[in-house]
Amino acid sequence: MTENTTTEIVPTVSVTIDGVALQVPKGTLAIRAAEMIGVEIPRFCDHPLLEPVAACRACLIEVEGMPKPQPACAQVVGEGMTIRTQQSSEVAKDAQEGVMEFLLINHPLDCPVCDKGGECPLQNQAMSAGRGESRFEGEKRTFDKPINVSAQILLDRERCVSCARCTRFADQIAGDPMIELLERGAQQQVGTASDEPFDSYFSGNTVQICPVGALTSAAYRFRSRPFDLVSVPTTCEHCASGCSLRTDYRRGVVTRRLAWDSPEVNEEWNCDKGRFAFAYLAEGRITTPLVREDGELRPASWPEAIDVAARGLAAAGSRTGVLTGGRLTQEDAYGYAKFARAVLGTDSIDFRARATSPEETQFLRAAVAGAPIGVTYTALEQAPFVLLVGFEPEDESPIVFLRLRKARTRVVSVGAVATRGLDKMGGELLAALPGQEAAALRDLPADIRAALEQPGAVILAGERIAASAGAPSAVSTLAASTGAALAWVPRRAGERGALDAGALAGLLPGGRPLIDAQARAQVAAIWGIDTAALPGLPGLSGDDLLTSASRVGLSALLVAGVDPVDLPDPALALRAVDTAAFVVALDHHHSAVTERADVVLPVALVTEKSGTFLDWEGRPRPFGQVFKDALTMSDATVLGMIASAIGTSAGAWDVNGIRRELTALGPWQGARAVVPGVQPQAAAGAGFRLASWRELLDAGVLQEGEPFLAATARPSAAIVSAAAAARLGSPATVTVTGPAGSVTLPLEVGAVLDDVVFVPMHSSECSIYRDLGARIGTAVDVTAGGAA
Amino acid sequence: MTISDQTLERMRELASRYPQPRSALLPMLHLVQSVDGEVTTDGINACAEVLGISPAEVTGVSTFYTMYKRKPVGEHHIGVCVNTLCGLLGGDAVYDALSERLGVGHNEPTADGKFSLERIECQAACTHAPVMTVDWEFIDDVTPAAAVDVVDRLERGEQVLSTRGPAIRTFQATEHTLAFPDDGLAGEGTSVDDKMLAGLRYAKEHNMSAPAHGQEA
């Protein structure tokens, strides 16, 4: 991907602001031009990422030749313009103070009980740009307070200054115009339609950009004062978008999280999951190591638990399987990659707690692991065409969604559902039955192929290509034959980092093939071990690892943060855990795995350690430790303790040491595995095909304990086409039956292919793997009404 | 009440009259009122669906303009202008008389649903101040007694003509004409009479004209 970084000659105009002459790029707004010389003009409605609206009138300035003061936020600087702000113009100062006085007429003086107090632009600018005293002696307008514009977002209407930041955000950025300015005059207020709440995945941003305390979140309302909070820049752990966040805490408890500025990645936005889903941090922690004795887990000391774990794992050695889940930092994933190879001598390791395929494994080894940053958010914004395969950005990587929407790029999604998200991106659907994407890619219409041949065109492949036979091969082939850039967008935050750290069978850190002599030598040297001590052949991964464990009984399993319900065959996973002679679980919360483990070792949460997530671009998103006095240890640190108990040190296990090793190793420069060449497979069985993915807000364990957020999730439904619904007799509910069971869900008509039914993968009402025993593309029965 | 397929069809017809379908929202909301007697939630959702915009956006428009009612109005909706000129020339007294006669206040319907009353803003008929409207048709130069008489006659089921011609029908009937001004009823009567043109005539006779931009009057 070549980025357009050549020096472009930007036309400029000359302007004089407060007597200072300067050149600004043509099209610059007066409010921005003034910022360039350090003059801050008061503003509420102005936001650099929203279209100008000049709604609040707080930024009035004097422009020579214009009869009245002009709003600086909407006034484009013209050649030779002379502007006077409040710094040099009594007219501007007077106008600004007048507007401020008007804005405050109906604004309550409830700053002492308002959540915004202390970080409030209105409070601040009333001080800096307003009169000390109000001349208003009438009765202020009041409203019932607050009203719920959604379960999560609350509105105190009397505080609103009608700046329309929230409504413009909802319309322009999120594409969810479910809030609007209603009524008029003094009654003007933000509100929703009477039967459609503001259930946008991005609704929390409106709270953050509200320049007064009108919008608050149910989660944070009345929880703390901003000046009592300690703020730490962090990275979101919920998906591979890689958002910069600001985590605010007080007395050892996270009180809120905000989107933080990262122009290259999330700009100034984030999604509601990233903002609100952090209650899990405080609840239900595993507090002490646990060791199984007489069939029961009992608390144990660290030395005892480490000792038991070390003996059990050493005994199993290369007959150990390692499952790391997709949520670890790159450093922790690297710890597992190293521990497996250098300490246990096993290569049976996988970071994917989801549907996988050997084809995907080969694709990741060949095309993704250790690859330098290729496609970026900026590249998406500049791309003339983006093809989505097995990927629903709004649910699976919301910031990718926002960026594609912003760019108004031509988007085509290969799939079975023309989703609301696709509609909001102005995208088109290229029909492919679930699991049959490869055939659609093989038979691509000529215009789409031509679009992919344009310079800068991008193919975005989601994690669900793994569930579609031939899709990883097809996207690789298509990228090669059209010249389009290919990027893999996993869903979980830790997947890309784990892949690059070598937490996948056959791969050493940096994308190094396990079987390459030079790669082995490089890694062995850094780890300070003999090359021969590394496993010689690629181990097991994906389903093979679990099947093998379950069938032949791998002697031991080392599991980090894996919930069996995320795996396509939860029963198989549990059987594997049950049959393994020895199971060590590193986790911060209990799961079906920790319940069955022989040793449970509690590890640090993201707030208790520093680390790095690689976002889908491959961009490192390092973050610092929020709670510096936390006594918990990261996964890698704990693994280091087990390693030394076993008697192998193998280099560093602390975060800084691991970062040094990763830097020293760097990405692999040698030959890579070849991309897979799996052919599309025809669908088997008759009936409805199951389309499914993880919706952004669902029954994920990291969303636990946040009921307001959960209440804004999309209601679970079985979605079919209008024709299919008519065939079923348009019942209110349908029962979807898979190989292992059935669920009854409300029927919804959507833009779904005929003979396809969409069911959320893991909502609170239905989990397709657990409840249906069905995978993406499985033929399922759909019948009217409840279960027979 | 729900919006029928026929109403949806008429909404689509309105939407097709404009280069930007969204421009049809105002007549569509009048159509909703002609069918439901108010802007119902069903009506809002139907407009949103036909125009491809959100129900919140339709709600924003329907609450901005006072001619759109989010609560039921009477079979006849009576407006009395209470802006400065009408108010001073008797509009306030007319309003009070009607309020007493009907037993309702601003934007309230009578218990039998026959009438509702509203203080309205300038109707651009100051020549005939004070004015009242019945189902948006003008009653010019109205007095408290004349206003009450109009109500009495409507209550008795008599036909009442607006001062400038058109027969008073019902709120919903007028709303239909507002949605479809090409229904042949919009031009009934005279909208401009001799008295209203007196000023213009005088100005023309005396060669009076507005000062050019920037000039002192």
PDB file of C-alpha atoms in Angstrom, chain A residues 238 276-284 563 589-590 698-707 709-710 762:
ATOM      1  CA  HIS A 238     -12.411  -5.389  23.430  1.00  0.00           C
ATOM      2  CA  PHE A 276     -18.892   1.067  29.059  1.00  0.00           C
ATOM      3  CA  ALA A 277     -17.900  -2.598  29.305  1.00  0.00           C
ATOM      4  CA  PHE A 278     -15.454  -2.514  32.166  1.00  0.00           C
ATOM      5  CA  ALA A 279     -17.535  -3.635  35.142  1.00  0.00           C
ATOM      6  CA  TYR A 280     -15.947  -7.059  34.743  1.00  0.00           C
ATOM      7  CA  LEU A 281     -12.695  -5.535  35.942  1.00  0.00           C
ATOM      8  CA  ALA A 282     -14.060  -5.106  39.414  1.00  0.00           C
ATOM      9  CA  GLU A 283     -16.248  -8.155  39.821  1.00  0.00           C
ATOM     10  CA  GLY A 284     -15.729 -11.858  40.319  1.00  0.00           C
ATOM     11  CA  ASP A 563     -14.382 -19.823  27.328  1.00  0.00           C
ATOM     12  CA  HIS A 589     -12.219 -14.883  36.190  1.00  0.00           C
ATOM     13  CA  HIS A 590     -13.667 -18.329  36.672  1.00  0.00           C
ATOM     14  CA  ASP A 698     -23.825  -9.769  23.251  1.00  0.00           C
ATOM     15  CA  ALA A 699     -23.266 -12.294  26.018  1.00  0.00           C
ATOM     16  CA  GLY A 700     -19.477 -11.900  25.983  1.00  0.00           C
ATOM     17  CA  VAL A 701     -17.952 -12.338  29.424  1.00  0.00           C
ATOM     18  CA  LEU A 702     -16.160  -8.981  29.318  1.00  0.00           C
ATOM     19  CA  GLN A 703     -19.541  -7.246  29.073  1.00  0.00           C
ATOM     20  CA  GLU A 704     -20.810  -8.697  32.316  1.00  0.00           C
ATOM     21  CA  GLY A 705     -22.053  -6.419  35.074  1.00  0.00           C
ATOM     22  CA  GLU A 706     -23.149  -3.549  32.823  1.00  0.00           C
ATOM     23  CA  PRO A 707     -26.941  -3.822  32.478  1.00  0.00           C
ATOM     24  CA  LEU A 709     -25.087  -1.294  28.076  1.00  0.00           C
ATOM     25  CA  ALA A 710     -26.708  -4.678  27.643  1.00  0.00           C
ATOM     26  CA  HIS A 762     -23.703 -15.641  21.199  1.00  0.00           C
TER      27      HIS A 762
END
